[in-house]
Short mmCIF file of C-alpha atoms and ligand atoms in Angstrom, two decimals:
data_model
loop_
_atom_site.label_atom_id
_atom_site.label_comp_id
_atom_site.label_asym_id
_atom_site.label_seq_id
_atom_site.Cartn_x
_atom_site.Cartn_y
_atom_site.Cartn_z
CA MET A 208 43.46 18.70 -188.60
CA ASN A 209 43.46 18.47 -192.33
CA LEU A 210 40.60 19.54 -194.57
CA LYS A 211 42.19 18.59 -197.90
CA ASN A 212 39.52 17.85 -200.55
CA LYS A 213 36.88 19.55 -198.39
CA THR A 214 34.96 22.54 -199.65
CA VAL A 215 33.76 25.07 -197.12
CA VAL A 216 31.25 27.57 -198.45
CA LEU A 217 31.52 30.50 -196.07
CA GLY A 218 28.75 33.09 -196.00
CA VAL A 219 29.72 36.43 -194.52
CA THR A 220 26.96 38.84 -193.54
CA GLY A 221 27.10 42.51 -192.65
CA GLY A 222 28.12 42.92 -189.06
CA ILE A 223 31.16 44.45 -187.42
CA ALA A 224 32.42 40.90 -186.73
CA ALA A 225 32.74 40.34 -190.52
CA TYR A 226 36.47 41.10 -190.26
CA LYS A 227 36.87 38.05 -188.00
CA ALA A 228 35.78 35.86 -190.91
CA LEU A 229 39.10 36.82 -192.53
CA GLU A 230 40.98 35.03 -189.77
CA LEU A 231 38.64 32.07 -190.12
CA THR A 232 39.30 31.95 -193.88
CA SER A 233 43.01 31.91 -193.25
CA ARG A 234 42.66 29.09 -190.66
CA LEU A 235 40.62 27.05 -193.13
CA LYS A 236 43.16 27.62 -195.90
CA LYS A 237 45.99 26.55 -193.60
CA ALA A 238 44.05 23.32 -193.03
CA GLU A 239 44.01 22.99 -196.88
CA ALA A 240 40.25 23.43 -197.28
CA ASP A 241 38.89 24.90 -200.49
CA VAL A 242 37.11 28.01 -199.22
CA LYS A 243 34.41 29.68 -201.31
CA ILE A 244 33.16 32.95 -199.91
CA ILE A 245 29.75 34.49 -200.42
CA MET A 246 29.35 38.02 -199.09
CA THR A 247 26.19 39.99 -198.68
CA LYS A 248 26.19 43.59 -199.89
CA ALA A 249 26.25 44.80 -196.28
CA ALA A 250 29.25 42.57 -195.49
CA ALA A 251 31.14 44.16 -198.38
CA GLU A 252 30.58 47.54 -196.68
CA PHE A 253 32.47 46.29 -193.63
CA VAL A 254 35.29 44.32 -195.28
CA SER A 255 36.61 44.46 -198.81
CA PRO A 256 35.79 41.38 -200.92
CA LEU A 257 39.35 41.65 -202.20
CA SER A 258 40.63 40.67 -198.73
CA PHE A 259 38.52 37.52 -198.80
CA GLN A 260 39.52 36.82 -202.39
CA SER A 261 43.21 37.11 -201.53
CA LEU A 262 42.96 34.87 -198.47
CA SER A 263 40.66 32.25 -200.00
CA GLN A 264 42.41 32.32 -203.41
CA ASN A 265 38.96 32.02 -204.95
CA PRO A 266 36.66 34.61 -206.49
CA VAL A 267 34.18 35.98 -203.98
CA ALA A 268 30.47 35.63 -204.81
CA LEU A 269 28.61 38.85 -204.26
CA ASP A 270 25.07 39.87 -205.08
CA MET A 271 23.68 37.50 -207.71
CA PHE A 272 22.10 40.05 -210.01
CA GLU A 273 25.36 41.84 -210.61
CA GLU A 274 26.59 38.98 -212.74
CA PRO A 275 23.54 38.13 -214.88
CA LYS A 276 25.42 35.55 -216.93
CA ALA A 277 26.86 33.73 -213.99
CA TRP A 278 24.24 33.88 -211.29
CA GLU A 279 21.82 31.35 -212.75
CA VAL A 280 24.21 28.51 -212.16
CA ARG A 281 26.60 29.92 -209.64
CA HIS A 282 24.45 29.64 -206.54
CA ILE A 283 23.55 26.08 -207.48
CA SER A 284 27.15 25.06 -208.18
CA LEU A 285 28.30 26.62 -204.90
CA ALA A 286 25.51 24.83 -203.07
CA LYS A 287 26.52 21.52 -204.62
CA ALA A 288 30.24 21.97 -203.96
CA ALA A 289 29.84 22.46 -200.22
CA ASP A 290 30.87 19.84 -197.68
CA VAL A 291 29.78 22.34 -195.07
CA PHE A 292 27.93 25.62 -195.41
CA ALA A 293 29.00 28.04 -192.69
CA VAL A 294 27.63 31.51 -192.08
CA VAL A 295 30.05 33.59 -189.99
CA PRO A 296 29.01 36.06 -188.72
CA ALA A 297 25.27 35.65 -189.17
CA THR A 298 23.18 38.75 -188.58
CA ALA A 299 19.63 38.80 -187.20
CA ASN A 300 18.54 39.68 -190.74
CA PHE A 301 20.15 36.57 -192.20
CA LEU A 302 18.62 34.34 -189.52
CA GLY A 303 15.21 35.84 -190.25
CA LYS A 304 15.52 35.21 -193.97
CA ALA A 305 16.96 31.71 -193.65
CA ALA A 306 14.32 30.64 -191.15
CA ASN A 307 11.51 31.85 -193.37
CA GLY A 308 12.61 30.77 -196.81
CA ILE A 309 13.43 34.21 -198.12
CA ALA A 310 15.98 33.92 -200.92
CA ASP A 311 16.73 37.34 -202.34
CA ASP A 312 20.49 37.48 -202.68
CA MET A 313 23.43 35.25 -203.47
CA LEU A 314 23.84 34.04 -199.90
CA THR A 315 20.23 33.21 -199.14
CA THR A 316 19.59 31.59 -202.54
CA THR A 317 22.67 29.40 -202.09
CA TYR A 318 21.66 28.61 -198.52
CA MET A 319 18.26 27.45 -199.70
CA ALA A 320 19.68 25.40 -202.55
CA CYS A 321 22.32 23.73 -200.38
CA LYS A 322 21.85 20.28 -198.89
CA ALA A 323 25.22 20.18 -197.10
CA PRO A 324 25.32 20.44 -193.28
CA LYS A 325 24.91 24.05 -192.10
CA LEU A 326 26.79 25.76 -189.33
CA ILE A 327 25.80 29.22 -188.20
CA ALA A 328 27.70 31.56 -185.88
CA PRO A 329 25.51 34.58 -185.08
CA ALA A 330 26.84 37.94 -183.91
CA MET A 331 24.72 40.96 -183.13
CA ASN A 332 23.64 43.43 -180.50
CA THR A 333 22.42 41.78 -177.27
CA ASN A 334 18.88 43.08 -177.55
CA MET A 335 18.62 41.90 -181.14
CA PHE A 336 19.97 38.49 -180.10
CA GLU A 337 17.61 38.21 -177.14
CA ASN A 338 14.64 39.39 -179.16
CA PRO A 339 12.10 36.54 -179.16
CA VAL A 340 11.91 36.73 -182.96
CA THR A 341 15.63 35.99 -183.27
CA GLN A 342 15.36 33.22 -180.68
CA GLU A 343 12.40 31.71 -182.56
CA ASN A 344 14.36 31.86 -185.84
CA ILE A 345 17.33 30.11 -184.23
CA LYS A 346 15.04 27.46 -182.77
CA LYS A 347 13.44 26.89 -186.16
CA LEU A 348 16.76 26.67 -188.02
CA LYS A 349 18.04 24.22 -185.39
CA SER A 350 14.93 22.09 -185.76
CA LEU A 351 15.63 22.05 -189.52
CA GLY A 352 19.10 20.66 -188.87
CA ALA A 353 21.39 23.71 -188.76
CA GLU A 354 24.05 23.68 -186.06
CA PHE A 355 24.90 26.83 -184.16
CA VAL A 356 28.06 28.12 -182.54
CA MET A 357 26.39 30.50 -180.17
CA PRO A 358 27.69 34.01 -179.50
CA ALA A 359 29.68 34.75 -176.39
CA GLU A 360 29.15 37.37 -173.73
CA GLY A 361 31.28 40.44 -173.79
CA ARG A 362 31.56 44.10 -174.66
CA LEU A 363 29.91 44.64 -178.02
CA ALA A 364 30.86 47.16 -180.69
CA CYS A 365 27.85 49.32 -179.76
CA GLY A 366 29.18 49.61 -176.19
CA ASP A 367 26.57 47.28 -174.66
CA VAL A 368 27.73 44.39 -172.55
CA GLY A 369 25.93 41.09 -173.03
CA THR A 370 25.52 38.09 -175.30
CA GLY A 371 26.06 38.74 -178.99
CA LYS A 372 29.81 38.69 -179.53
CA LEU A 373 30.91 36.29 -182.27
CA ALA A 374 32.12 33.00 -180.74
CA ASP A 375 35.83 32.37 -180.60
CA ILE A 376 37.28 31.75 -184.10
CA ASP A 377 39.11 28.62 -182.89
CA LEU A 378 35.83 27.18 -181.69
CA ILE A 379 34.09 28.02 -184.98
CA PHE A 380 36.99 26.52 -186.96
CA GLU A 381 36.90 23.29 -184.93
CA ASN A 382 33.16 22.96 -185.46
CA ILE A 383 33.46 23.59 -189.21
CA ALA A 384 36.20 20.93 -189.36
CA ARG A 385 34.10 18.46 -187.37
CA VAL A 386 31.09 18.96 -189.65
CA ALA A 387 33.19 18.89 -192.84
CA LEU A 388 34.79 15.63 -191.77
CA SER A 389 31.58 14.04 -190.50
CA LYS A 390 30.95 12.24 -193.80
CA ASP A 391 34.11 10.21 -193.34
CA ALA A 392 33.66 9.68 -189.63
CA ASP A 393 35.20 6.21 -189.65
CA LEU A 394 35.43 6.03 -185.86
CA ARG A 395 31.75 6.72 -185.22
CA GLY A 396 30.47 4.40 -182.48
CA LYS A 397 34.01 3.60 -181.30
CA LYS A 398 35.24 4.48 -177.84
CA VAL A 399 38.80 5.77 -177.78
CA VAL A 400 40.84 6.42 -174.62
CA VAL A 401 43.93 8.61 -174.95
CA SER A 402 46.40 9.53 -172.24
CA ALA A 403 48.48 12.67 -172.66
CA GLY A 404 51.01 14.88 -170.92
CA ALA A 405 53.36 14.35 -168.04
CA THR A 406 52.70 12.86 -164.64
CA ARG A 407 53.77 14.71 -161.52
CA GLU A 408 55.12 12.69 -158.65
CA ALA A 409 54.87 14.62 -155.41
CA LEU A 410 57.77 14.91 -152.99
CA ASP A 411 55.98 17.18 -150.56
CA PRO A 412 53.10 19.71 -150.80
CA VAL A 413 55.14 22.05 -153.02
CA ARG A 414 57.53 19.89 -155.04
CA TYR A 415 57.25 17.13 -157.59
CA LEU A 416 59.21 15.12 -160.15
CA THR A 417 58.05 15.38 -163.75
CA ASN A 418 59.27 15.50 -167.38
CA HIS A 419 59.11 17.78 -170.40
CA SER A 420 56.00 16.31 -172.07
CA SER A 421 53.75 19.08 -173.44
CA GLY A 422 50.78 16.79 -174.09
CA LYS A 423 50.59 18.00 -177.72
CA MET A 424 50.75 14.52 -179.29
CA GLY A 425 48.05 13.04 -177.04
CA PHE A 426 45.80 16.08 -177.42
CA ALA A 427 46.21 15.92 -181.22
CA ILE A 428 45.15 12.25 -181.17
CA ALA A 429 42.17 12.95 -178.93
CA LYS A 430 41.02 15.78 -181.20
CA ALA A 431 41.50 13.78 -184.40
CA ALA A 432 39.55 10.84 -182.93
CA TYR A 433 36.77 13.21 -181.88
CA LEU A 434 36.63 14.73 -185.37
CA ARG A 435 36.45 11.23 -186.84
CA GLY A 436 33.32 10.55 -184.81
CA ALA A 437 34.73 8.62 -181.84
CA ASP A 438 33.52 8.92 -178.28
CA VAL A 439 36.79 10.08 -176.72
CA THR A 440 38.03 10.10 -173.14
CA LEU A 441 41.23 12.06 -172.68
CA VAL A 442 43.16 11.35 -169.50
CA ALA A 443 45.41 14.37 -169.18
CA GLY A 444 48.39 14.82 -166.90
CA ALA A 445 50.30 18.10 -166.83
CA HIS A 446 50.33 19.78 -170.26
CA THR A 447 50.56 23.10 -172.06
CA CYS A 448 47.67 22.59 -174.51
CA PRO A 449 44.47 24.59 -174.79
CA GLU A 450 41.39 22.86 -173.39
CA ALA A 451 40.20 19.98 -175.62
CA ARG A 452 36.73 21.32 -176.29
CA GLY A 453 33.95 18.81 -176.75
CA ILE A 454 36.12 16.01 -175.39
CA ASN A 455 35.49 14.29 -172.07
CA THR A 456 38.72 15.13 -170.23
CA VAL A 457 39.82 13.60 -166.93
CA ASN A 458 42.61 15.62 -165.35
CA VAL A 459 45.10 13.69 -163.27
CA SER A 460 48.42 14.41 -161.65
CA SER A 461 50.39 11.32 -160.59
CA ALA A 462 51.01 8.03 -162.41
CA LEU A 463 48.82 6.26 -159.84
CA GLU A 464 45.94 8.65 -160.57
CA MET A 465 46.50 8.21 -164.30
CA ARG A 466 46.45 4.44 -163.88
CA GLY A 467 43.09 4.62 -162.08
CA ALA A 468 41.52 6.90 -164.70
CA VAL A 469 42.89 4.98 -167.70
CA LEU A 470 41.93 1.53 -166.40
CA SER A 471 38.43 2.69 -165.57
CA ALA A 472 37.90 4.38 -168.97
CA ALA A 473 39.47 1.39 -170.75
CA GLU A 474 36.80 -1.03 -169.58
CA ASP A 475 34.40 -0.25 -172.41
CA ALA A 476 36.97 1.19 -174.86
CA ASP A 477 37.77 -0.16 -178.33
CA ILE A 478 41.08 1.66 -178.77
CA ILE A 479 43.48 2.77 -176.02
CA ILE A 480 46.43 5.02 -176.87
CA MET A 481 49.03 5.71 -174.19
CA ALA A 482 50.69 8.92 -175.36
CA ALA A 483 51.38 10.16 -171.84
CA ALA A 484 54.90 10.38 -170.49
CA VAL A 485 54.32 8.42 -167.31
CA ALA A 486 57.03 8.62 -164.67
CA ASP A 487 58.61 5.22 -164.13
CA TYR A 488 59.40 6.11 -160.51
CA ARG A 489 57.83 8.13 -157.70
CA PRO A 490 59.26 9.19 -154.33
CA LYS A 491 58.93 6.29 -151.91
CA SER A 492 57.34 8.53 -149.32
CA VAL A 493 55.56 11.85 -149.72
CA SER A 494 56.15 14.30 -146.91
CA ASP A 495 52.97 15.88 -145.51
CA SER A 496 54.86 19.04 -144.72
CA LYS A 497 57.35 20.96 -146.81
CA ILE A 498 60.80 19.40 -146.66
CA LYS A 499 63.13 21.95 -145.05
CA LYS A 500 66.68 22.34 -146.21
CA SER A 501 69.48 21.29 -143.94
CA GLY A 502 73.23 21.74 -144.16
CA GLY A 503 74.22 18.66 -146.12
CA ASP A 504 73.12 16.76 -149.21
CA ILE A 505 69.99 14.70 -149.22
CA SER A 506 69.00 11.75 -151.36
CA LEU A 507 65.63 10.65 -152.60
CA GLU A 508 64.41 7.13 -152.43
CA LEU A 509 62.27 6.23 -155.43
CA THR A 510 59.94 3.33 -155.99
CA ARG A 511 58.62 1.89 -159.28
CA ASN A 512 55.31 3.10 -160.62
CA PRO A 513 52.98 0.56 -162.15
CA ASP A 514 53.34 0.25 -165.91
CA ILE A 515 49.90 1.21 -167.18
CA LEU A 516 50.52 0.14 -170.78
CA LYS A 517 51.74 -3.25 -169.60
CA GLU A 518 48.69 -3.72 -167.41
CA LEU A 519 46.46 -2.85 -170.35
CA GLY A 520 48.32 -5.37 -172.49
CA GLU A 521 47.94 -8.10 -169.86
CA LYS A 522 44.24 -7.46 -169.55
CA TYR A 523 43.16 -6.62 -173.08
CA ALA A 524 45.74 -7.83 -175.66
CA GLY A 525 43.85 -9.28 -178.60
CA LYS A 526 40.55 -7.88 -177.29
CA LYS A 527 41.12 -4.14 -177.65
CA VAL A 528 43.54 -2.17 -179.78
CA ILE A 529 46.42 -0.97 -177.59
CA VAL A 530 48.94 1.60 -178.78
CA GLY A 531 51.99 2.81 -176.92
CA PHE A 532 54.70 5.38 -177.46
CA ALA A 533 58.43 5.14 -177.01
CA MET A 534 61.26 7.59 -177.02
CA GLU A 535 64.66 6.22 -177.67
CA THR A 536 68.07 7.65 -178.31
CA GLU A 537 69.61 4.49 -179.81
CA GLU A 538 68.46 1.33 -181.61
CA LEU A 539 65.02 2.85 -182.05
CA ILE A 540 63.29 0.01 -183.91
CA LYS A 541 64.87 -2.85 -181.95
CA ASN A 542 64.13 -1.28 -178.55
CA ALA A 543 60.62 -0.21 -179.54
CA ALA A 544 59.76 -3.67 -180.92
CA GLU A 545 60.96 -5.30 -177.70
CA LYS A 546 58.96 -2.82 -175.67
CA CYS A 547 55.91 -3.47 -177.83
CA ALA A 548 56.13 -7.24 -177.38
CA ALA A 549 56.88 -7.02 -173.66
CA LYS A 550 53.93 -4.72 -172.98
CA GLY A 551 51.40 -6.48 -175.19
CA ALA A 552 50.74 -3.46 -177.41
CA ASP A 553 49.55 -3.81 -181.01
CA PHE A 554 52.06 -1.21 -182.11
CA ILE A 555 54.35 1.45 -180.72
CA VAL A 556 54.84 4.90 -182.11
CA ALA A 557 58.54 5.35 -181.64
CA ASN A 558 60.53 8.50 -182.01
CA ASN A 559 64.17 9.20 -181.83
CA LEU A 560 64.81 12.01 -179.38
CA SER A 561 67.95 13.04 -181.23
CA THR A 562 66.11 13.69 -184.52
CA ALA A 563 65.34 17.37 -185.22
CA GLY A 564 61.59 18.07 -185.15
CA ALA A 565 60.75 15.00 -183.05
CA GLY A 566 59.71 14.58 -179.46
CA PHE A 567 58.77 16.92 -176.61
CA GLY A 568 57.18 20.30 -177.05
CA THR A 569 57.47 20.53 -180.84
CA ASP A 570 54.48 20.81 -183.20
CA THR A 571 56.02 18.19 -185.47
CA ASN A 572 57.14 14.65 -184.98
CA VAL A 573 59.32 12.13 -186.80
CA ALA A 574 58.11 8.67 -185.89
CA SER A 575 58.15 5.03 -186.84
CA ILE A 576 55.28 2.64 -186.36
CA VAL A 577 56.85 -0.44 -184.81
CA ARG A 578 55.17 -3.80 -184.33
CA PRO A 579 56.00 -6.59 -181.89
CA ASP A 580 57.55 -8.73 -184.66
CA GLY A 581 60.14 -6.01 -185.30
CA SER A 582 58.60 -4.76 -188.57
CA ALA A 583 58.52 -1.00 -188.82
CA GLU A 584 57.25 1.77 -191.01
CA ASP A 585 59.31 4.96 -190.95
CA LEU A 586 57.21 8.08 -191.37
CA PRO A 587 58.56 11.41 -192.64
CA LYS A 588 58.57 14.54 -190.49
CA MET A 589 55.00 15.78 -190.18
CA SER A 590 52.76 17.78 -187.88
CA LYS A 591 51.45 16.07 -184.76
CA ASP A 592 47.94 16.51 -186.20
CA GLU A 593 48.91 14.55 -189.32
CA LEU A 594 50.64 11.87 -187.27
CA ALA A 595 47.53 11.61 -185.07
CA ASP A 596 45.45 10.73 -188.13
CA ILE A 597 47.93 8.09 -189.28
CA ILE A 598 47.99 6.48 -185.82
CA LEU A 599 44.19 6.36 -185.75
CA THR A 600 44.01 4.90 -189.26
CA GLU A 601 46.47 2.17 -188.21
CA ALA A 602 44.51 1.50 -185.02
CA ALA A 603 41.19 1.43 -186.90
CA LYS A 604 42.57 -1.21 -189.32
CA LEU A 605 43.02 -3.55 -186.35
N1 LIG B 10 53.96 3.86 -169.83
C1 LIG B 10 52.98 3.48 -168.95
N2 LIG B 10 53.23 3.41 -167.62
C2 LIG B 10 54.44 3.69 -167.14
C3 LIG B 10 55.47 4.07 -168.03
C4 LIG B 10 55.19 4.15 -169.36
O1 LIG B 10 51.87 3.22 -169.39
N3 LIG B 10 54.65 3.61 -165.85
C5 LIG B 10 53.68 3.91 -171.26
C6 LIG B 10 53.81 5.26 -171.90
O2 LIG B 10 52.59 5.95 -171.90
C7 LIG B 10 54.26 4.90 -173.30
C8 LIG B 10 55.09 3.68 -173.09
O3 LIG B 10 54.62 3.09 -171.90
O4 LIG B 10 53.17 4.54 -174.13
C9 LIG B 10 56.55 4.04 -172.93
O5 LIG B 10 57.19 2.95 -172.46
P1 LIG B 10 58.47 3.09 -171.51
O6 LIG B 10 58.99 1.71 -171.32
O7 LIG B 10 58.22 3.92 -170.33
O8 LIG B 10 59.31 3.91 -172.46
P2 LIG B 10 60.54 4.65 -172.06
O9 LIG B 10 60.29 5.60 -170.97
O10 LIG B 10 61.07 5.13 -173.33
O11 LIG B 10 61.32 3.35 -171.49
P3 LIG B 10 62.78 3.26 -170.96
O12 LIG B 10 62.83 4.23 -169.86
O13 LIG B 10 62.85 1.85 -170.50
O14 LIG B 10 63.60 3.56 -172.14
#
């Protein structure tokens, strides 16, 4: 996901988990966000401000009274610049101050002056976290609109085992991105169904026919749609992606199962994107017991699977936005346009399997958006996340 033109003000408070905010800063920078760090004095005892400055490529704001000329305006300008104000990690002390309007340093003054959405990821000792005062402060901050990424359970720095460990950085990053992008949530109120991954067509209880799809493209679309405010259902076949957090995911195995899940989710959908690599054929019969080897060769009899995209086109063309994918090795545009017209899709995202950086398993893709009338737009090589956003923008236009 891309956070270009988004400003994340990241408050870092003084806990052992402060070093994890370095990784978060680097993730945010990779997503092209402008990251402005505010550290408390205690945080600067744990991690050097220079590390944050180097990673964020911005000066780090420290205690306000150390820069008498700058502080008067700095906390206000930081507060105004923020698209999202994140505090990672947030100590019990910070939660106490923020919940009670205490503004006695750069971080808490900025927090109070900031009207941007707030996202807080606490980390502390279990007993401090479970202390009713902390719980009350969290409740109050939530009621005032702050979102929380709650700490996980685990072994804490003090040796205790319990809740208090800073949540996973990936999870915090995804939540920051979601909040930062919420202002331009153009798909809010839309229902998007995405299929992803490979189907598995069973031969017997231990064997199946499948393909090399990693699911990355479909998962990237589902995530991008979710971040743009859509209500997303992801119908996932076999894949190698991490769990799509926050997204309603229906796991399926065969093409027949995928058909059932997609058709049922499609009923009230606005946009349906078939990114899955659905097997065109399945074994004609599935053996209940494991097929034993015998001396000679054997052959498999295959039967056609239903074409889910085609069924969607027959049912919903003109009523819902339908997007398909195609992989070709020759005559990319011509074949994809014919496929698009035959299946009743609004457009097909076509990629040439022989192009470097396109297709299965890669993090990038080189695609063309092809319409039924044969018109096409060739896109340069880009990440699957970037392509996901372009596909959704095209679909949203329709
Ligand atoms: N698709 C589907 N159901 C199938 C097969 C494919 O919904 N049984 C969808 C895919 O999800 C994809 C598009 O149709 O969106 C791909 O079309 P397809 O004709 O299968 O493409 P290729 O496999 O490239 O076709 P061919 O083998 O004819 O080249």
